[in-house]
Amino acid sequence: MTVETQRRQNSCRHTSHLLIPPPHQRPCRAHRSKLQQALLKETNQSRIRVGRKLVSTSQLESGRLRLSFEGGYTDEVDLLIGADGIRSVVREFAFPDHSISHTGSTAYRGLARTSDALKTNGLEKAVIFWHGTGSKWIYTCPLGGDDLEVTVRIKEPYIDGEERVSGGQEASIRPVQDAFSGELSPPLRQLLNIVDRVQQFDFFAGPRLGSIVQHGSIALIGDASHPLSGAFGAGTGFALEDAYVLGGALEWAVEQGKPVSAGLEVFDRVRSPHYEALYGVLDQYGVAEGELASLGLSPQDEIKVRIDKVWNAEHDWMYYYQADTALEQELQKLSLESSELHS
């Protein structure tokens, strides 16, 4: 059975979840630069400073935070929001004992012309995961215009002395073709041949943080707050949820005449339990993969069992989570507690 045939059989079994979700829950991908430009249009440009990489952070006796950037620029702030990615400098300061490491997996991401890809028999203009053995997969997704995203995950164990980087770097498509040797169906072989160039992203991850706020003045959002390997393909969505909840929590603190630390506490009470649940899903994946490895299945059966055990609808809740509802429920709970204290 080919990789793409296995995926289509899975799609047919779970049609309501995979092929026809409600319009507001359909998969959405966009070029990062386009998303950034859209966000910047809603921001006061005079308050934006680009090209200044944070080098270090220190806490002054006053409780304020001193920030030092490349080029010698410094600033002092009352609130620091670390949205600086998987290798967060802010997280290193706030939680110096926390560390991340390479997971043994690597992603290769590239673009193909949709018009060329659709000439390949067996490809569709849709979001599709094509599964292989050993947790390998190929992901295809239209990005708008004539761009088709092609992202591949393969296992690449760490070799002593080898440098691994989380950011994208130019790479050859050859490791992908080698990793799938003997498994690729003709449509996927043709697809990889028309990918112009790829970037390599080594997967890093670390243990869950018990809290994503520190010192009453620091909050972490996005990959800085949840160093999950791959973030279930929804890292941008998680970061936007973080930002929404943090903004609402700080707005509540201001309206209630409370300090910034109170707003950060609300943010932490909403998001930290959510990330605990996400890490729980990773733990379940690990158990499933361990069980799968012990079965000694044929390639076809391995793919089928992995889809049934890991890629099933049981974990879809993370994509339908309502951050606004979670925040509102927390604020209502605080309001009720306050009323009871004063009654």
XYZ file of C-alpha atoms in Angstrom:
343
model
C 0.000 0.000 0.000
C 1.392 3.410 -0.898
C 1.682 6.274 1.535
C -1.001 8.302 -0.185
C -3.456 5.414 -0.387
C -3.134 4.819 3.349
C -3.866 8.462 4.041
C -6.946 8.484 1.865
C -8.359 5.430 3.574
C -7.875 7.203 6.893
C -9.591 10.307 5.521
C -12.583 8.256 4.480
C -12.925 6.775 7.958
C -12.936 10.176 9.662
C -14.553 12.347 6.996
C -16.375 14.664 9.396
C -13.115 15.562 11.106
C -10.687 15.656 8.210
C -12.480 16.750 5.054
C -15.463 18.954 5.876
C -14.931 20.901 9.115
C -17.034 24.015 9.748
C -15.759 27.042 7.772
C -14.276 28.739 10.848
C -12.332 25.576 11.734
C -10.758 24.826 8.374
C -6.944 24.631 8.208
C -5.291 27.948 7.482
C -1.676 28.613 6.531
C -0.037 31.861 5.457
C 3.406 33.210 4.726
C 4.849 34.536 7.978
C 5.737 37.861 6.371
C 2.123 38.403 5.310
C 0.861 37.685 8.816
C 3.450 40.022 10.310
C 2.473 42.822 7.935
C -1.208 42.339 8.798
C -0.424 42.591 12.522
C 1.799 45.647 12.033
C -1.031 47.505 10.276
C -2.969 47.386 13.561
C -0.017 48.607 15.635
C 1.336 52.042 16.471
C 4.436 51.994 14.262
C 6.205 54.634 16.353
C 6.490 52.091 19.184
C 8.053 49.367 17.048
C 11.837 48.876 16.977
C 13.122 46.300 14.522
C 16.570 44.809 14.108
C 17.427 44.955 17.823
C 18.244 41.522 19.175
C 17.920 41.097 22.928
C 21.235 40.003 24.428
C 20.608 39.979 28.175
C 18.163 40.906 30.918
C 18.762 41.881 34.534
C 16.556 42.951 37.413
C 17.304 46.237 39.167
C 16.870 46.894 42.880
C 13.762 48.885 42.014
C 12.197 45.761 40.536
C 12.346 47.118 36.996
C 14.025 45.121 34.251
C 17.057 46.318 32.344
C 17.244 45.099 28.735
C 20.470 45.094 26.725
C 20.365 44.745 22.948
C 22.936 44.202 20.225
C 24.510 47.479 19.202
C 24.630 48.836 22.747
C 20.998 49.973 23.057
C 19.516 49.538 26.551
C 16.146 50.167 28.124
C 14.362 49.774 31.466
C 10.834 48.393 31.608
C 8.132 47.400 34.072
C 6.778 44.561 31.926
C 8.669 42.198 29.639
C 6.839 39.835 27.284
C 9.128 37.140 25.936
C 7.911 36.242 22.454
C 11.394 35.368 21.254
C 10.964 31.777 20.168
C 12.175 28.323 21.093
C 15.651 29.633 22.065
C 14.183 32.433 24.173
C 16.688 34.763 25.846
C 13.889 35.955 28.118
C 13.147 32.380 29.220
C 16.837 31.805 29.955
C 16.758 34.759 32.357
C 13.372 33.980 33.925
C 13.981 30.229 34.265
C 17.758 29.666 34.190
C 17.465 25.969 35.096
C 15.293 25.178 32.087
C 16.935 23.749 28.971
C 16.008 22.428 25.543
C 17.631 19.826 23.309
C 17.360 18.371 19.817
C 14.603 15.744 19.626
C 16.166 13.631 16.887
C 13.685 14.872 14.293
C 14.167 17.405 11.516
C 11.732 19.199 9.243
C 12.454 20.232 5.682
C 10.171 22.897 4.282
C 9.921 24.129 0.722
C 7.562 25.479 -1.901
C 6.290 24.145 -5.180
C 4.065 25.781 -7.760
C 0.503 24.621 -7.181
C -0.152 24.654 -10.913
C 2.769 22.259 -11.456
C 1.860 20.042 -8.506
C -1.724 19.573 -9.687
C -0.421 18.156 -12.946
C 0.848 15.226 -10.877
C -1.725 12.461 -10.854
C -2.869 11.793 -7.288
C -2.283 15.249 -5.804
C -5.133 17.474 -4.697
C -5.414 21.137 -3.777
C -6.025 20.321 -0.135
C -4.330 20.001 3.236
C -2.959 16.450 3.319
C -0.617 14.425 5.526
C 1.135 11.601 3.706
C 2.365 9.066 6.254
C 5.434 6.849 6.051
C 7.118 4.458 8.479
C 9.075 5.508 11.552
C 6.876 8.587 12.224
C 7.915 10.166 8.929
C 5.389 12.294 7.110
C 4.994 14.692 4.215
C 2.576 17.594 4.547
C 1.154 19.468 1.556
C -0.917 22.635 1.883
C -1.989 25.408 -0.522
C -0.751 28.810 0.669
C -2.663 31.011 -1.738
C -1.659 32.257 -5.151
C 0.390 29.593 -6.885
C 2.305 28.478 -3.777
C 2.061 24.993 -2.338
C 3.819 24.291 0.957
C 5.658 20.990 1.196
C 6.927 20.143 4.683
C 8.574 16.848 5.596
C 9.509 15.390 8.978
C 12.134 12.691 9.245
C 14.249 11.193 12.017
C 17.845 12.427 12.113
C 19.571 11.251 15.315
C 22.149 13.607 16.798
C 25.801 12.920 15.945
C 28.486 14.061 18.397
C 29.963 17.363 17.283
C 27.179 18.055 14.803
C 25.625 21.506 14.997
C 21.847 21.643 15.124
C 19.868 24.851 14.613
C 16.211 25.618 15.220
C 16.034 28.379 12.618
C 15.713 27.667 8.922
C 18.854 27.146 6.883
C 19.276 26.272 3.228
C 19.497 22.538 2.659
C 19.352 19.827 0.020
C 16.225 17.795 -0.663
C 18.409 14.669 -0.829
C 18.090 13.659 2.881
C 14.317 13.587 2.431
C 14.496 11.440 -0.680
C 16.930 9.081 1.049
C 14.790 8.819 4.198
C 11.756 7.786 2.153
C 13.678 5.438 -0.118
C 11.346 2.686 -1.279
C 8.275 4.260 0.335
C 7.350 7.152 -1.925
C 4.480 6.652 -4.327
C 4.973 8.093 -7.845
C 3.008 11.319 -7.123
C 5.217 12.158 -4.149
C 8.435 11.359 -6.000
C 7.313 13.754 -8.732
C 6.310 16.379 -6.167
C 9.707 16.380 -4.441
C 11.385 16.753 -7.814
C 9.630 20.084 -8.430
C 10.332 21.630 -5.014
C 12.706 24.484 -5.875
C 14.645 24.639 -2.625
C 14.158 23.686 1.007
C 15.067 24.973 4.422
C 16.033 22.713 7.303
C 14.491 23.131 10.755
C 15.856 20.924 13.522
C 13.254 20.136 16.176
C 14.077 21.219 19.720
C 11.971 20.735 22.810
C 12.176 20.977 26.576
C 10.171 20.039 29.655
C 6.969 21.892 30.447
C 7.310 25.034 32.516
C 5.222 24.910 35.675
C 4.515 28.623 35.210
C 4.964 30.978 32.268
C 5.270 34.151 34.365
C 8.089 35.225 36.644
C 9.050 38.073 39.010
C 5.568 39.571 38.636
C 6.831 41.377 35.534
C 7.732 38.749 32.911
C 5.406 36.690 30.728
C 6.311 34.178 28.031
C 4.196 33.577 24.942
C 4.484 31.436 21.843
C 7.364 28.982 21.499
C 9.154 30.712 24.383
C 6.408 29.564 26.762
C 5.793 26.090 25.398
C 8.944 24.526 23.915
C 6.937 21.794 22.212
C 8.493 19.890 19.354
C 6.543 21.107 16.318
C 3.699 22.488 18.457
C 1.280 20.096 16.713
C 1.558 22.213 13.573
C -0.325 25.017 15.322
C 2.435 27.075 16.932
C 1.228 30.344 15.440
C -2.305 29.650 16.639
C -1.051 28.892 20.153
C 0.951 32.134 20.163
C -2.076 34.166 19.080
C -4.110 32.530 21.862
C -1.380 33.476 24.332
C -1.394 37.070 23.127
C -5.177 37.327 23.305
C -5.352 35.981 26.859
C -2.403 38.092 28.029
C -3.916 41.256 26.553
C -7.292 40.547 28.137
C -5.744 39.734 31.507
C -3.706 42.947 31.567
C -6.737 44.967 30.488
C -8.705 43.439 33.370
C -5.926 44.350 35.828
C -5.893 47.971 34.666
C -9.686 48.252 34.858
C -9.697 46.766 38.369
C -6.909 49.040 39.556
C -4.643 46.072 40.171
C -0.890 45.753 39.511
C 0.583 44.169 36.396
C 1.443 41.087 38.434
C -2.273 40.395 38.993
C -2.883 40.392 35.259
C 0.055 38.052 34.718
C -1.335 35.694 37.349
C -4.647 35.520 35.469
C -2.766 34.823 32.238
C -0.835 32.023 33.915
C -3.956 30.482 35.451
C -5.566 30.262 32.010
C -2.657 29.141 29.839
C -0.452 26.946 32.034
C -3.163 24.274 32.560
C -3.776 24.308 28.815
C -0.120 23.594 28.081
C -0.110 20.895 30.734
C -2.883 19.188 28.757
C -0.894 19.577 25.511
C 2.175 18.001 27.067
C -0.132 15.196 28.206
C -0.939 14.529 24.549
C 2.789 14.270 23.803
C 3.112 11.742 26.609
C 0.317 9.689 25.033
C 2.094 9.878 21.666
C 5.254 8.567 23.301
C 3.421 5.619 24.846
C 1.745 4.813 21.525
C 5.048 4.940 19.636
C 6.673 2.664 22.210
C 3.883 0.127 21.870
C 4.060 0.358 18.090
C 7.810 -0.280 18.019
C 7.347 -3.526 19.958
C 4.823 -5.021 17.534
C 7.164 -5.694 14.597
C 4.554 -4.787 12.002
C 4.871 -4.642 8.240
C 5.247 -1.100 6.801
C 1.599 -1.002 5.701
C 0.301 -2.170 9.077
C 2.652 0.159 10.950
C 1.253 3.179 9.111
C -2.329 2.037 9.665
C -1.855 1.425 13.408
C 0.014 4.734 13.897
C -2.835 6.668 12.260
C -5.393 4.866 14.424
C -3.452 5.360 17.665
C -1.905 8.809 17.168
C -3.529 10.622 14.255
C -7.107 10.234 15.365
C -9.908 12.589 16.358
C -9.322 12.069 20.086
C -6.860 14.966 20.225
C -8.694 17.396 17.924
C -9.855 19.404 20.955
C -6.605 21.400 20.881
C -7.567 22.902 17.520
C -11.074 23.834 18.680
C -10.048 25.305 22.035
C -11.658 28.720 22.647
C -9.136 31.030 24.325
C -11.670 33.833 24.720
C -14.069 31.525 26.543
C -11.312 30.239 28.830
C -10.336 33.799 29.760
C -13.927 34.852 30.356
C -14.510 31.859 32.631
C -11.431 32.709 34.695
C -12.467 36.348 35.070
C -15.983 35.311 36.075
C -14.497 32.977 38.672
C -12.392 35.823 40.102
C -15.425 38.120 40.171
C -17.442 35.509 42.054
C -14.626 34.940 44.556
C -14.356 38.691 45.125
C -18.110 38.999 45.695
C -18.056 36.176 48.241
C -15.201 37.825 50.140
C -17.134 41.076 50.435
C -20.519 39.556 51.220
